Amino acid sequence: MFPLIGNVPKNIKTNQVDFCCLFEKYLIIYQQLLTAALKRHQITIIDIARELNLSKSTVSRALTGHPKVSTATREAVLALAEKLDYQRNMIAFNLVTSKTLTIGIIVPEFVTSFFPQVIIGAQEAAAKAGYNIIVSQSNESYETEVANAKVMLANRVDGVLVSLSKETRNFDHLKIFQRKGIPIVFFNRVCDEMQVPKVVVNDYDGAFSAVEHLIQTGKKRIAHLAGPDSLIISRQRLNGYLDALRKYNQPIVEELIIPYDLTTGKVKIYVNHLLALKEPPDALFAINDPTAIEAMQIIKQKGLRIPDDMAVVGFSNDYASALMEPSLTTVAQPMREIGSTAVQLLLDQMDRDVANWKAVTRTLKAELIIRGSSRPLATAPPV
Amino acid sequence: MFPLIGNVPKNIKTNQVDFCCLFEKYLIIYQQLLTAALKRHQITIIDIARELNLSKSTVSRALTGHPKVSTATREAVLALAEKLDYQRNMIAFNLVTSKTLTIGIIVPEFVTSFFPQVIIGAQEAAAKAGYNIIVSQSNESYETEVANAKVMLANRVDGVLVSLSKETRNFDHLKIFQRKGIPIVFFNRVCDEMQVPKVVVNDYDGAFSAVEHLIQTGKKRIAHLAGPDSLIISRQRLNGYLDALRKYNQPIVEELIIPYDLTTGKVKIYVNHLLALKEPPDALFAINDPTAIEAMQIIKQKGLRIPDDMAVVGFSNDYASALMEPSLTTVAQPMREIGSTAVQLLLDQMDRDVANWKAVTRTLKAELIIRGSSRPLATAPPV
DNA sequence: CTGTTAGCGCTTTCAT
DNA sequence: ATGAAAGCGCTAACAG
């Protein structure tokens, strides 16, 4: 039998019968291959190899920029690949190299602008290193997060970036990555239980300076709409709040600290509750911008003036916060930088051996941006 | 030679030498396999097969829920798979079935809330059908869009959802999908040149009713900050604007229609220009919400009252638009529904043969939401 | 019901 | 510099 793929045998007999027979066979094979290619709708290395009368391996080498290929061959292959619009089948490539060049990102949501921005930063950094990103959202649900992790695992991502859902208290689904040697990096909502790299901002300092600022503007009863206790960021920000009060010898009033589980709709209840207190607060430090914004709407509806009757400060510097009336004072997080840093940490780990993984924690700077929702008109800077 | 994988040969000789030899060989093989597995950090079908003394195919069948497997075998396999935390290698699965169960989405950006919401809708619909989503953003750049398309192609997505960048005028990079038999569905920013399914909203009607509303509130000089001419949505919305003016016999004033290429920062120039006109407009219909919001900030800075001096209407009902002061009148798009409908159309195509693809265009409803930025205080509804 | 075999498209030794 | 062959992990067609 003649070789299906590869060189045409050099010693073709010129004997007519032989040649006809040979030709016929080749014709059939050719047609079969053609049909197959059409059916696949894909150009493969074999198609190029057949056309150029080369072996698969040579074509592969030419395509991957292997040094030991003659210039003529390389150029011919590249030209034909271009012409035929050949795209390397990443699936097969992945199977062989057991690399997918893909980074998975699991975020709790991307409705507010925080996570989309982080993702953009991550995507840009990943693209530079030749990696793709696949994103999935846990919807703040533990179950979904576990499912997402399974999908990432099945898709054999080369690494994952995770920001935990508010429900997550068990981390087995994430420890699997470690066990399988897939690097994992936490960002924003991190996990103390796992010894892996993390990217956070100095939530404590941010919260501290926010509350300090409120105190300095003369506020005496500062309320805090805190985040769910499960999240470290909630606790950090709460601590910043408490320590600022302590530093300035303000009493810590239990009824002014309300833990909030981030469920939409509950802000209204809490703010109304705060406003109905015998001694209502004169300022509010909210766990994040969406919460602060929602609170502002309610406060304004009540006819209270912001910041005079009630100052408000948020956290993150969401897209909408500068657009409010008054604009929202907030602690800005370097969102894109969080994404790119997380990817960087991931790439670092992928380069080195499992044994050399280091659980560095990179803390980025969160900075207070003072805007109208907390700046008393009296102390406004002169024009 | 003994079979590496599969049953242990039944007729093992009890002859000591033979047995020792056999055992030794198996030991070496076993250790090799073990090392390989450890190195791979992955549990494969072979690991399960070896452990349970079954063939690969049986394990595969048990795992995939094939009917012709004994209950005992299935349970044993499933139990071990669970215990070993086996995850099917999707890469290999994809290679064999030439399906990736992945849908690619190319969007121009996801900074504003429109595309994230569409993606959420798409992701939910896709998840229901067992598909994953991979998202990439073109950044409003044609070059990047082409690169993104190539990535999707190389990753062998089963289908793509595309919303064009503002720069895209050539569609060769997307026609490749068609040629390869990969279904493609456009949404929001569609392309007339390609005969494929599309999901749009009735931009014309939305724009028409927005402008009609402005006219009915007594506005006489309505400006339009139009989108780039390359986008069909821009033209549709412009036409709605024009026809509304015509219907009410208002003159069409060239200087009040400004095409805007969506570049950040330019809104300020245009709005200032409009306000500096000899006869400045008394209302503004903006191509989308971010533009309208930016315009509102500038108008307010100038000390003009909204809507009395200048009414503003946007398009899309972004997250921030309800939070403005005054809140922004806008034409709401069913964002999640756009995403889920697009996925639905894609799945429909994947089911049928290429020959039976139909280029349906699904038009969803865009509805005017009247808010403070256009509601004259005089005509405000009684409390 | 179960085992054997042959690929999916690609890379990578090992020959030549 | 090039070709042949093995194999990545899985599924599916074909035999028992």
PDB file of C-alpha atoms in Angstrom, chain A residues 174-283:
ATOM      1  CA  LEU A 174     -10.438  25.754  45.660  1.00  0.00           C
ATOM      2  CA  LYS A 175      -7.920  23.586  47.433  1.00  0.00           C
ATOM      3  CA  ILE A 176      -8.326  21.121  44.584  1.00  0.00           C
ATOM      4  CA  PHE A 177      -6.472  23.557  42.349  1.00  0.00           C
ATOM      5  CA  GLN A 178      -3.540  23.558  44.689  1.00  0.00           C
ATOM      6  CA  ARG A 179      -3.575  19.805  44.876  1.00  0.00           C
ATOM      7  CA  LYS A 180      -3.522  19.537  41.098  1.00  0.00           C
ATOM      8  CA  GLY A 181      -0.689  21.988  40.812  1.00  0.00           C
ATOM      9  CA  ILE A 182      -2.801  24.719  39.260  1.00  0.00           C
ATOM     10  CA  PRO A 183      -1.739  28.053  40.699  1.00  0.00           C
ATOM     11  CA  ILE A 184      -4.423  30.140  42.321  1.00  0.00           C
ATOM     12  CA  VAL A 185      -4.396  33.780  43.338  1.00  0.00           C
ATOM     13  CA  PHE A 186      -7.000  35.530  45.447  1.00  0.00           C
ATOM     14  CA  PHE A 187      -7.892  39.151  45.025  1.00  0.00           C
ATOM     15  CA  ASN A 188     -10.172  41.537  46.882  1.00  0.00           C
ATOM     16  CA  ARG A 189     -12.123  38.886  48.716  1.00  0.00           C
ATOM     17  CA  VAL A 190      -9.347  36.663  49.923  1.00  0.00           C
ATOM     18  CA  CYS A 191      -9.157  33.577  52.080  1.00  0.00           C
ATOM     19  CA  ASP A 192      -6.946  33.318  55.121  1.00  0.00           C
ATOM     20  CA  GLU A 193      -7.048  29.549  55.212  1.00  0.00           C
ATOM     21  CA  MET A 194      -5.058  29.022  52.073  1.00  0.00           C
ATOM     22  CA  GLN A 195      -1.376  29.729  51.664  1.00  0.00           C
ATOM     23  CA  VAL A 196      -1.470  31.292  48.236  1.00  0.00           C
ATOM     24  CA  PRO A 197      -0.677  34.706  46.781  1.00  0.00           C
ATOM     25  CA  LYS A 198      -3.213  37.413  47.385  1.00  0.00           C
ATOM     26  CA  VAL A 199      -3.853  40.880  46.053  1.00  0.00           C
ATOM     27  CA  VAL A 200      -5.641  43.243  48.385  1.00  0.00           C
ATOM     28  CA  VAL A 201      -5.819  46.909  49.130  1.00  0.00           C
ATOM     29  CA  ASN A 202      -5.159  48.359  52.533  1.00  0.00           C
ATOM     30  CA  ASP A 203      -8.815  48.215  53.500  1.00  0.00           C
ATOM     31  CA  TYR A 204      -8.011  48.995  57.084  1.00  0.00           C
ATOM     32  CA  ASP A 205      -6.142  52.207  56.258  1.00  0.00           C
ATOM     33  CA  GLY A 206      -8.757  53.227  53.723  1.00  0.00           C
ATOM     34  CA  ALA A 207     -11.566  52.816  56.197  1.00  0.00           C
ATOM     35  CA  PHE A 208      -9.541  54.502  58.919  1.00  0.00           C
ATOM     36  CA  SER A 209      -8.842  57.577  56.825  1.00  0.00           C
ATOM     37  CA  ALA A 210     -12.465  57.739  55.678  1.00  0.00           C
ATOM     38  CA  VAL A 211     -13.752  57.780  59.239  1.00  0.00           C
ATOM     39  CA  GLU A 212     -10.977  60.053  60.410  1.00  0.00           C
ATOM     40  CA  HIS A 213     -12.018  62.464  57.677  1.00  0.00           C
ATOM     41  CA  LEU A 214     -15.630  62.365  58.861  1.00  0.00           C
ATOM     42  CA  ILE A 215     -14.539  63.054  62.425  1.00  0.00           C
ATOM     43  CA  GLN A 216     -12.421  65.968  61.271  1.00  0.00           C
ATOM     44  CA  THR A 217     -15.403  67.517  59.532  1.00  0.00           C
ATOM     45  CA  GLY A 218     -17.084  67.602  62.924  1.00  0.00           C
ATOM     46  CA  LYS A 219     -19.275  64.515  62.774  1.00  0.00           C
ATOM     47  CA  LYS A 220     -20.069  63.039  66.163  1.00  0.00           C
ATOM     48  CA  ARG A 221     -22.208  59.983  65.498  1.00  0.00           C
ATOM     49  CA  ILE A 222     -20.801  58.026  62.591  1.00  0.00           C
ATOM     50  CA  ALA A 223     -22.734  54.944  61.579  1.00  0.00           C
ATOM     51  CA  HIS A 224     -21.231  52.007  59.716  1.00  0.00           C
ATOM     52  CA  LEU A 225     -23.119  49.809  57.285  1.00  0.00           C
ATOM     53  CA  ALA A 226     -20.699  46.898  57.516  1.00  0.00           C
ATOM     54  CA  GLY A 227     -20.274  43.982  55.133  1.00  0.00           C
ATOM     55  CA  PRO A 228     -20.924  40.325  55.893  1.00  0.00           C
ATOM     56  CA  ASP A 229     -18.690  38.999  58.609  1.00  0.00           C
ATOM     57  CA  SER A 230     -17.513  36.164  56.385  1.00  0.00           C
ATOM     58  CA  LEU A 231     -15.482  38.523  54.218  1.00  0.00           C
ATOM     59  CA  ILE A 232     -12.110  39.640  55.437  1.00  0.00           C
ATOM     60  CA  ILE A 233     -12.552  42.990  53.749  1.00  0.00           C
ATOM     61  CA  SER A 234     -15.628  43.578  55.900  1.00  0.00           C
ATOM     62  CA  ARG A 235     -13.683  42.921  59.060  1.00  0.00           C
ATOM     63  CA  GLN A 236     -10.728  45.036  57.943  1.00  0.00           C
ATOM     64  CA  ARG A 237     -12.941  47.971  57.123  1.00  0.00           C
ATOM     65  CA  LEU A 238     -14.809  47.575  60.373  1.00  0.00           C
ATOM     66  CA  ASN A 239     -11.530  47.597  62.264  1.00  0.00           C
ATOM     67  CA  GLY A 240     -10.441  50.745  60.494  1.00  0.00           C
ATOM     68  CA  TYR A 241     -13.729  52.331  61.491  1.00  0.00           C
ATOM     69  CA  LEU A 242     -13.381  51.276  65.113  1.00  0.00           C
ATOM     70  CA  ASP A 243      -9.775  52.340  65.469  1.00  0.00           C
ATOM     71  CA  ALA A 244     -10.459  55.745  63.989  1.00  0.00           C
ATOM     72  CA  LEU A 245     -13.187  56.292  66.538  1.00  0.00           C
ATOM     73  CA  ARG A 246     -10.888  55.123  69.300  1.00  0.00           C
ATOM     74  CA  LYS A 247      -8.056  57.379  68.216  1.00  0.00           C
ATOM     75  CA  TYR A 248     -10.301  60.405  68.501  1.00  0.00           C
ATOM     76  CA  ASN A 249     -11.930  59.212  71.704  1.00  0.00           C
ATOM     77  CA  GLN A 250     -15.330  58.853  70.178  1.00  0.00           C
ATOM     78  CA  PRO A 251     -17.613  56.306  71.804  1.00  0.00           C
ATOM     79  CA  ILE A 252     -18.276  53.113  69.913  1.00  0.00           C
ATOM     80  CA  VAL A 253     -22.036  52.833  69.692  1.00  0.00           C
ATOM     81  CA  GLU A 254     -23.334  49.332  68.956  1.00  0.00           C
ATOM     82  CA  GLU A 255     -26.589  50.484  67.459  1.00  0.00           C
ATOM     83  CA  LEU A 256     -24.753  52.477  64.820  1.00  0.00           C
ATOM     84  CA  ILE A 257     -22.935  49.425  63.440  1.00  0.00           C
ATOM     85  CA  ILE A 258     -25.134  47.327  61.214  1.00  0.00           C
ATOM     86  CA  PRO A 259     -23.865  44.216  59.458  1.00  0.00           C
ATOM     87  CA  TYR A 260     -25.358  43.985  56.005  1.00  0.00           C
ATOM     88  CA  ASP A 261     -25.305  40.831  53.878  1.00  0.00           C
ATOM     89  CA  LEU A 262     -25.207  42.664  50.542  1.00  0.00           C
ATOM     90  CA  THR A 263     -28.687  41.503  49.628  1.00  0.00           C
ATOM     91  CA  THR A 264     -30.284  44.087  47.396  1.00  0.00           C
ATOM     92  CA  GLY A 265     -33.198  45.866  48.996  1.00  0.00           C
ATOM     93  CA  LYS A 266     -32.037  45.628  52.580  1.00  0.00           C
ATOM     94  CA  VAL A 267     -30.188  48.917  52.574  1.00  0.00           C
ATOM     95  CA  LYS A 268     -33.473  50.730  52.721  1.00  0.00           C
ATOM     96  CA  ILE A 269     -34.518  48.938  55.878  1.00  0.00           C
ATOM     97  CA  TYR A 270     -31.236  49.642  57.612  1.00  0.00           C
ATOM     98  CA  VAL A 271     -31.031  53.289  56.647  1.00  0.00           C
ATOM     99  CA  ASN A 272     -34.600  53.886  57.726  1.00  0.00           C
ATOM    100  CA  HIS A 273     -33.805  52.166  60.978  1.00  0.00           C
ATOM    101  CA  LEU A 274     -30.778  54.383  61.526  1.00  0.00           C
ATOM    102  CA  LEU A 275     -32.722  57.541  60.758  1.00  0.00           C
ATOM    103  CA  ALA A 276     -35.469  56.524  63.169  1.00  0.00           C
ATOM    104  CA  LEU A 277     -33.115  56.153  66.108  1.00  0.00           C
ATOM    105  CA  LYS A 278     -33.630  58.396  69.074  1.00  0.00           C
ATOM    106  CA  GLU A 279     -30.230  59.887  68.362  1.00  0.00           C
ATOM    107  CA  PRO A 280     -29.777  59.359  64.640  1.00  0.00           C
ATOM    108  CA  PRO A 281     -26.271  59.368  63.138  1.00  0.00           C
ATOM    109  CA  ASP A 282     -24.864  62.417  61.418  1.00  0.00           C
ATOM    110  CA  ALA A 283     -22.628  60.429  59.079  1.00  0.00           C
TER     111      ALA A 283
END
